Short mmCIF file of C-alpha atoms in Angstrom, two decimals:
data_model
loop_
_atom_site.label_atom_id
_atom_site.label_comp_id
_atom_site.label_asym_id
_atom_site.label_seq_id
_atom_site.Cartn_x
_atom_site.Cartn_y
_atom_site.Cartn_z
CA MET C 1 -35.68 52.50 -85.69
CA LYS C 2 -35.64 53.38 -82.00
CA LYS C 3 -37.95 50.46 -81.30
CA GLU C 4 -35.67 48.11 -83.17
CA ARG C 5 -32.69 49.34 -81.13
CA ILE C 6 -34.58 48.43 -77.96
CA LEU C 7 -35.67 45.06 -79.38
CA ARG C 8 -32.12 44.31 -80.53
CA VAL C 9 -30.61 44.90 -77.08
CA LEU C 10 -33.38 42.99 -75.29
CA GLY C 11 -33.23 40.13 -77.79
CA MET C 12 -29.50 39.68 -77.35
CA LYS C 13 -29.20 40.34 -73.62
CA ARG C 14 -32.51 38.73 -72.61
CA VAL C 15 -32.08 40.20 -69.10
CA VAL C 16 -30.96 43.81 -68.73
CA SER C 17 -31.35 46.71 -66.33
CA PHE C 18 -33.32 49.79 -67.37
CA GLY C 19 -30.18 51.96 -67.23
CA ASP C 20 -28.16 49.57 -69.38
CA LEU C 21 -31.01 49.36 -71.87
CA VAL C 22 -31.15 53.17 -72.12
CA ARG C 23 -27.40 53.34 -72.63
CA GLU C 24 -27.06 50.46 -75.09
CA SER C 25 -30.10 51.34 -77.21
CA ASN C 26 -29.32 55.07 -77.09
CA VAL C 27 -32.95 56.12 -76.65
CA SER C 28 -34.52 58.48 -74.12
CA LYS C 29 -35.84 57.13 -70.82
CA SER C 30 -39.36 58.35 -71.60
CA TYR C 31 -39.40 56.69 -75.05
CA LEU C 32 -38.06 53.47 -73.56
CA SER C 33 -40.66 53.49 -70.77
CA GLU C 34 -43.51 53.85 -73.27
CA PHE C 35 -42.26 51.03 -75.48
CA LEU C 36 -41.55 48.72 -72.53
CA LYS C 37 -45.16 49.23 -71.47
CA VAL C 38 -46.28 47.87 -74.87
CA LEU C 39 -43.94 44.88 -74.59
CA ARG C 40 -45.13 44.15 -71.04
CA GLU C 41 -48.81 44.36 -72.06
CA ARG C 42 -48.12 41.81 -74.82
CA GLY C 43 -46.49 39.49 -72.28
CA LEU C 44 -43.10 39.65 -74.01
CA ILE C 45 -41.17 40.97 -71.01
CA LEU C 46 -41.26 40.98 -67.23
CA MET C 47 -40.17 44.06 -65.34
CA GLY C 48 -38.73 44.27 -61.86
CA GLU C 49 -35.17 45.08 -60.85
CA SER C 50 -34.31 44.11 -64.41
CA ILE C 51 -36.16 43.64 -67.67
CA LYS C 52 -36.44 40.03 -68.81
CA VAL C 53 -37.62 38.57 -72.12
CA THR C 54 -40.24 35.93 -71.24
CA ASP C 55 -40.33 33.87 -74.46
CA LEU C 56 -37.54 34.46 -76.96
CA ILE C 57 -39.37 32.85 -79.90
CA GLU C 58 -42.47 35.03 -79.45
CA PHE C 59 -40.25 38.04 -78.84
CA LEU C 60 -38.40 37.45 -82.13
CA ARG C 61 -41.69 37.04 -84.00
CA PHE C 62 -42.86 40.39 -82.62
CA TRP C 63 -39.52 41.96 -83.60
CA GLY C 64 -39.82 40.49 -87.11
CA GLU C 65 -43.27 42.04 -87.52
CA LYS C 66 -41.94 45.44 -86.40
CA LYS C 67 -39.01 45.03 -88.78
CA ARG C 68 -41.38 44.36 -91.69
CA LYS C 69 -42.95 47.79 -91.08
CA ILE C 70 -39.54 49.47 -90.84
CA LEU C 71 -38.45 47.95 -94.16
CA LYS C 72 -41.30 49.72 -95.94
CA ARG C 73 -39.90 53.12 -94.89
CA ILE C 74 -36.16 52.84 -95.51
CA ASN C 75 -33.99 53.60 -98.53
CA SER C 76 -33.06 50.39 -100.30
CA PHE C 77 -32.55 48.92 -103.72
CA LEU C 78 -32.52 45.42 -105.17
CA THR C 79 -29.90 44.05 -107.48
CA ASP C 80 -28.89 40.71 -108.84
CA THR C 81 -25.60 39.27 -109.91
CA LEU C 82 -24.74 35.82 -111.13
CA PHE C 83 -22.24 35.31 -108.32
CA ILE C 84 -22.91 36.77 -104.88
CA ASN C 85 -19.18 36.62 -104.13
CA ASP C 86 -18.54 39.13 -106.95
CA PHE C 87 -20.85 41.57 -105.20
CA LEU C 88 -19.39 40.80 -101.78
CA SER C 89 -15.84 41.49 -103.00
CA VAL C 90 -16.88 45.11 -103.63
CA LEU C 91 -17.74 45.40 -99.92
CA SER C 92 -14.27 44.42 -98.70
CA ASN C 93 -13.24 47.98 -97.79
CA LYS C 94 -16.70 49.23 -96.81
CA ASP C 95 -18.54 49.38 -93.48
CA TYR C 96 -21.37 46.86 -93.82
CA VAL C 97 -23.12 43.96 -92.14
CA LEU C 98 -24.93 41.05 -93.86
CA SER C 99 -28.23 39.32 -93.14
CA GLY C 100 -30.79 37.17 -94.95
CA GLN C 101 -30.91 33.58 -96.15
CA PHE C 102 -27.33 33.74 -97.42
CA VAL C 103 -26.14 34.30 -93.83
CA GLU C 104 -28.51 31.68 -92.42
CA ASN C 105 -27.01 29.17 -94.83
CA LEU C 106 -23.44 30.17 -93.92
CA ILE C 107 -24.31 29.43 -90.29
CA THR C 108 -26.10 26.15 -90.93
CA LYS C 109 -23.47 25.12 -93.53
CA GLN C 110 -25.95 24.75 -96.37
CA SER C 111 -25.46 25.97 -99.92
CA SER C 112 -25.68 29.72 -100.58
CA GLY C 113 -29.09 31.15 -99.91
CA ILE C 114 -31.56 32.85 -102.15
CA SER C 115 -31.49 36.30 -100.59
CA LEU C 116 -28.79 38.52 -99.14
CA TRP C 117 -29.39 41.73 -97.21
CA VAL C 118 -26.56 44.25 -97.07
CA TYR C 119 -26.84 47.03 -94.49
CA VAL C 120 -24.58 50.05 -95.13
CA PHE C 121 -24.22 53.09 -92.89
CA ASP C 122 -22.47 55.68 -95.02
CA GLU C 123 -24.56 57.56 -97.56
CA ASN C 124 -21.69 57.72 -100.06
CA THR C 125 -21.24 53.94 -99.88
CA TYR C 126 -24.96 53.46 -100.42
CA LEU C 127 -24.99 55.79 -103.44
CA GLU C 128 -21.85 54.18 -104.90
CA LEU C 129 -23.38 50.71 -104.65
CA MET C 130 -26.68 51.95 -106.04
CA ARG C 131 -24.98 53.53 -109.07
CA GLY C 132 -22.89 50.44 -109.69
CA PHE C 133 -25.47 47.73 -109.12
CA SER C 134 -29.01 49.12 -109.23
CA LYS C 135 -29.88 47.98 -112.73
CA LYS C 136 -33.08 46.06 -111.99
CA ARG C 137 -36.13 46.49 -109.83
CA SER C 138 -35.84 42.93 -108.63
CA GLY C 139 -33.10 40.68 -107.44
CA ARG C 140 -31.87 38.62 -104.57
CA ILE C 141 -29.49 41.19 -103.08
CA LYS C 142 -31.14 43.98 -101.08
CA VAL C 143 -28.88 46.90 -100.15
CA MET C 144 -30.20 49.16 -97.37
CA PHE C 145 -29.02 52.47 -95.96
CA TYR C 146 -29.56 51.77 -92.26
CA ASP C 147 -28.91 52.77 -88.67
CA ASP C 148 -25.44 51.54 -87.68
CA HIS C 149 -26.81 50.21 -84.37
CA ILE C 150 -27.65 47.08 -86.38
CA LYS C 151 -23.97 46.16 -85.95
CA TYR C 152 -24.71 45.61 -82.23
CA GLY C 153 -23.70 42.04 -81.45
CA SER C 154 -22.44 41.39 -84.99
CA SER C 155 -19.56 39.03 -85.65
CA PHE C 156 -17.46 37.70 -88.50
CA LEU C 157 -18.13 34.41 -90.24
CA GLN C 158 -16.00 33.17 -93.14
CA GLY C 159 -14.62 36.68 -93.54
CA TYR C 160 -18.01 38.42 -93.71
CA ARG C 161 -19.44 40.68 -91.03
CA ILE C 162 -22.88 39.30 -90.17
CA VAL C 163 -25.68 40.54 -87.93
CA ALA C 164 -26.21 38.90 -84.53
CA LEU C 165 -28.22 35.68 -84.68
CA GLU C 166 -31.23 37.27 -82.99
CA GLN C 167 -31.19 40.07 -85.58
CA LEU C 168 -30.94 37.48 -88.35
CA ALA C 169 -33.97 35.63 -86.97
CA ALA C 170 -35.99 38.88 -86.88
CA ASP C 171 -34.85 39.75 -90.42
CA LEU C 172 -35.87 36.34 -91.77
CA ILE C 173 -39.27 36.65 -90.08
CA ALA C 174 -39.66 40.15 -91.55
CA GLU C 175 -38.84 38.75 -94.99
CA GLY C 176 -41.55 36.12 -94.52
CA ILE C 177 -39.11 33.22 -94.55
CA PHE C 178 -39.69 30.20 -92.35
CA THR C 179 -36.68 29.43 -90.22
CA ASP C 180 -36.16 27.13 -87.27
CA ILE C 181 -35.21 29.78 -84.74
CA LYS C 182 -34.11 27.24 -82.13
CA VAL C 183 -31.61 25.70 -84.56
CA LEU C 184 -30.37 29.11 -85.67
CA LEU C 185 -29.75 30.31 -82.10
CA LYS C 186 -27.82 27.19 -80.96
#
């Protein structure tokens, strides 16, 4: 998840100093240097006095591919409910952030999406939700116990805390969903 912290800060800032990137991603200087080398070799960033993302679309695609690998290693469960709002009402007093097609559709003002990702940061919250909702091995709501750095750049939309748009784009790419990134980031 350290790599995703770095990608998240770079994706949202687009231009950042090395020191600020260390501080905001909360990773060691040596780890950051090694990962920046990979990003530079792939042509995703330029380095000088500051670090600059060269092509945001390609950068987000790379981030989405990294995210796909991360998703295979984290604790999560799937659930389904007839009404997503019933599930969301349970989150009202919890620390969470939302992502997925549901959020994309909130932003683009389309009807509710097919999938909803719920990131939670407290193990007790995760276990409580799992006990209450984990009845199936499939569903359109994915609840994940995750690093709280994912709240970086998050905001509220229609009363829900949602991930930053760049994070949403990477999540949709990781999920294998086509999205018009340029429209999403307007």
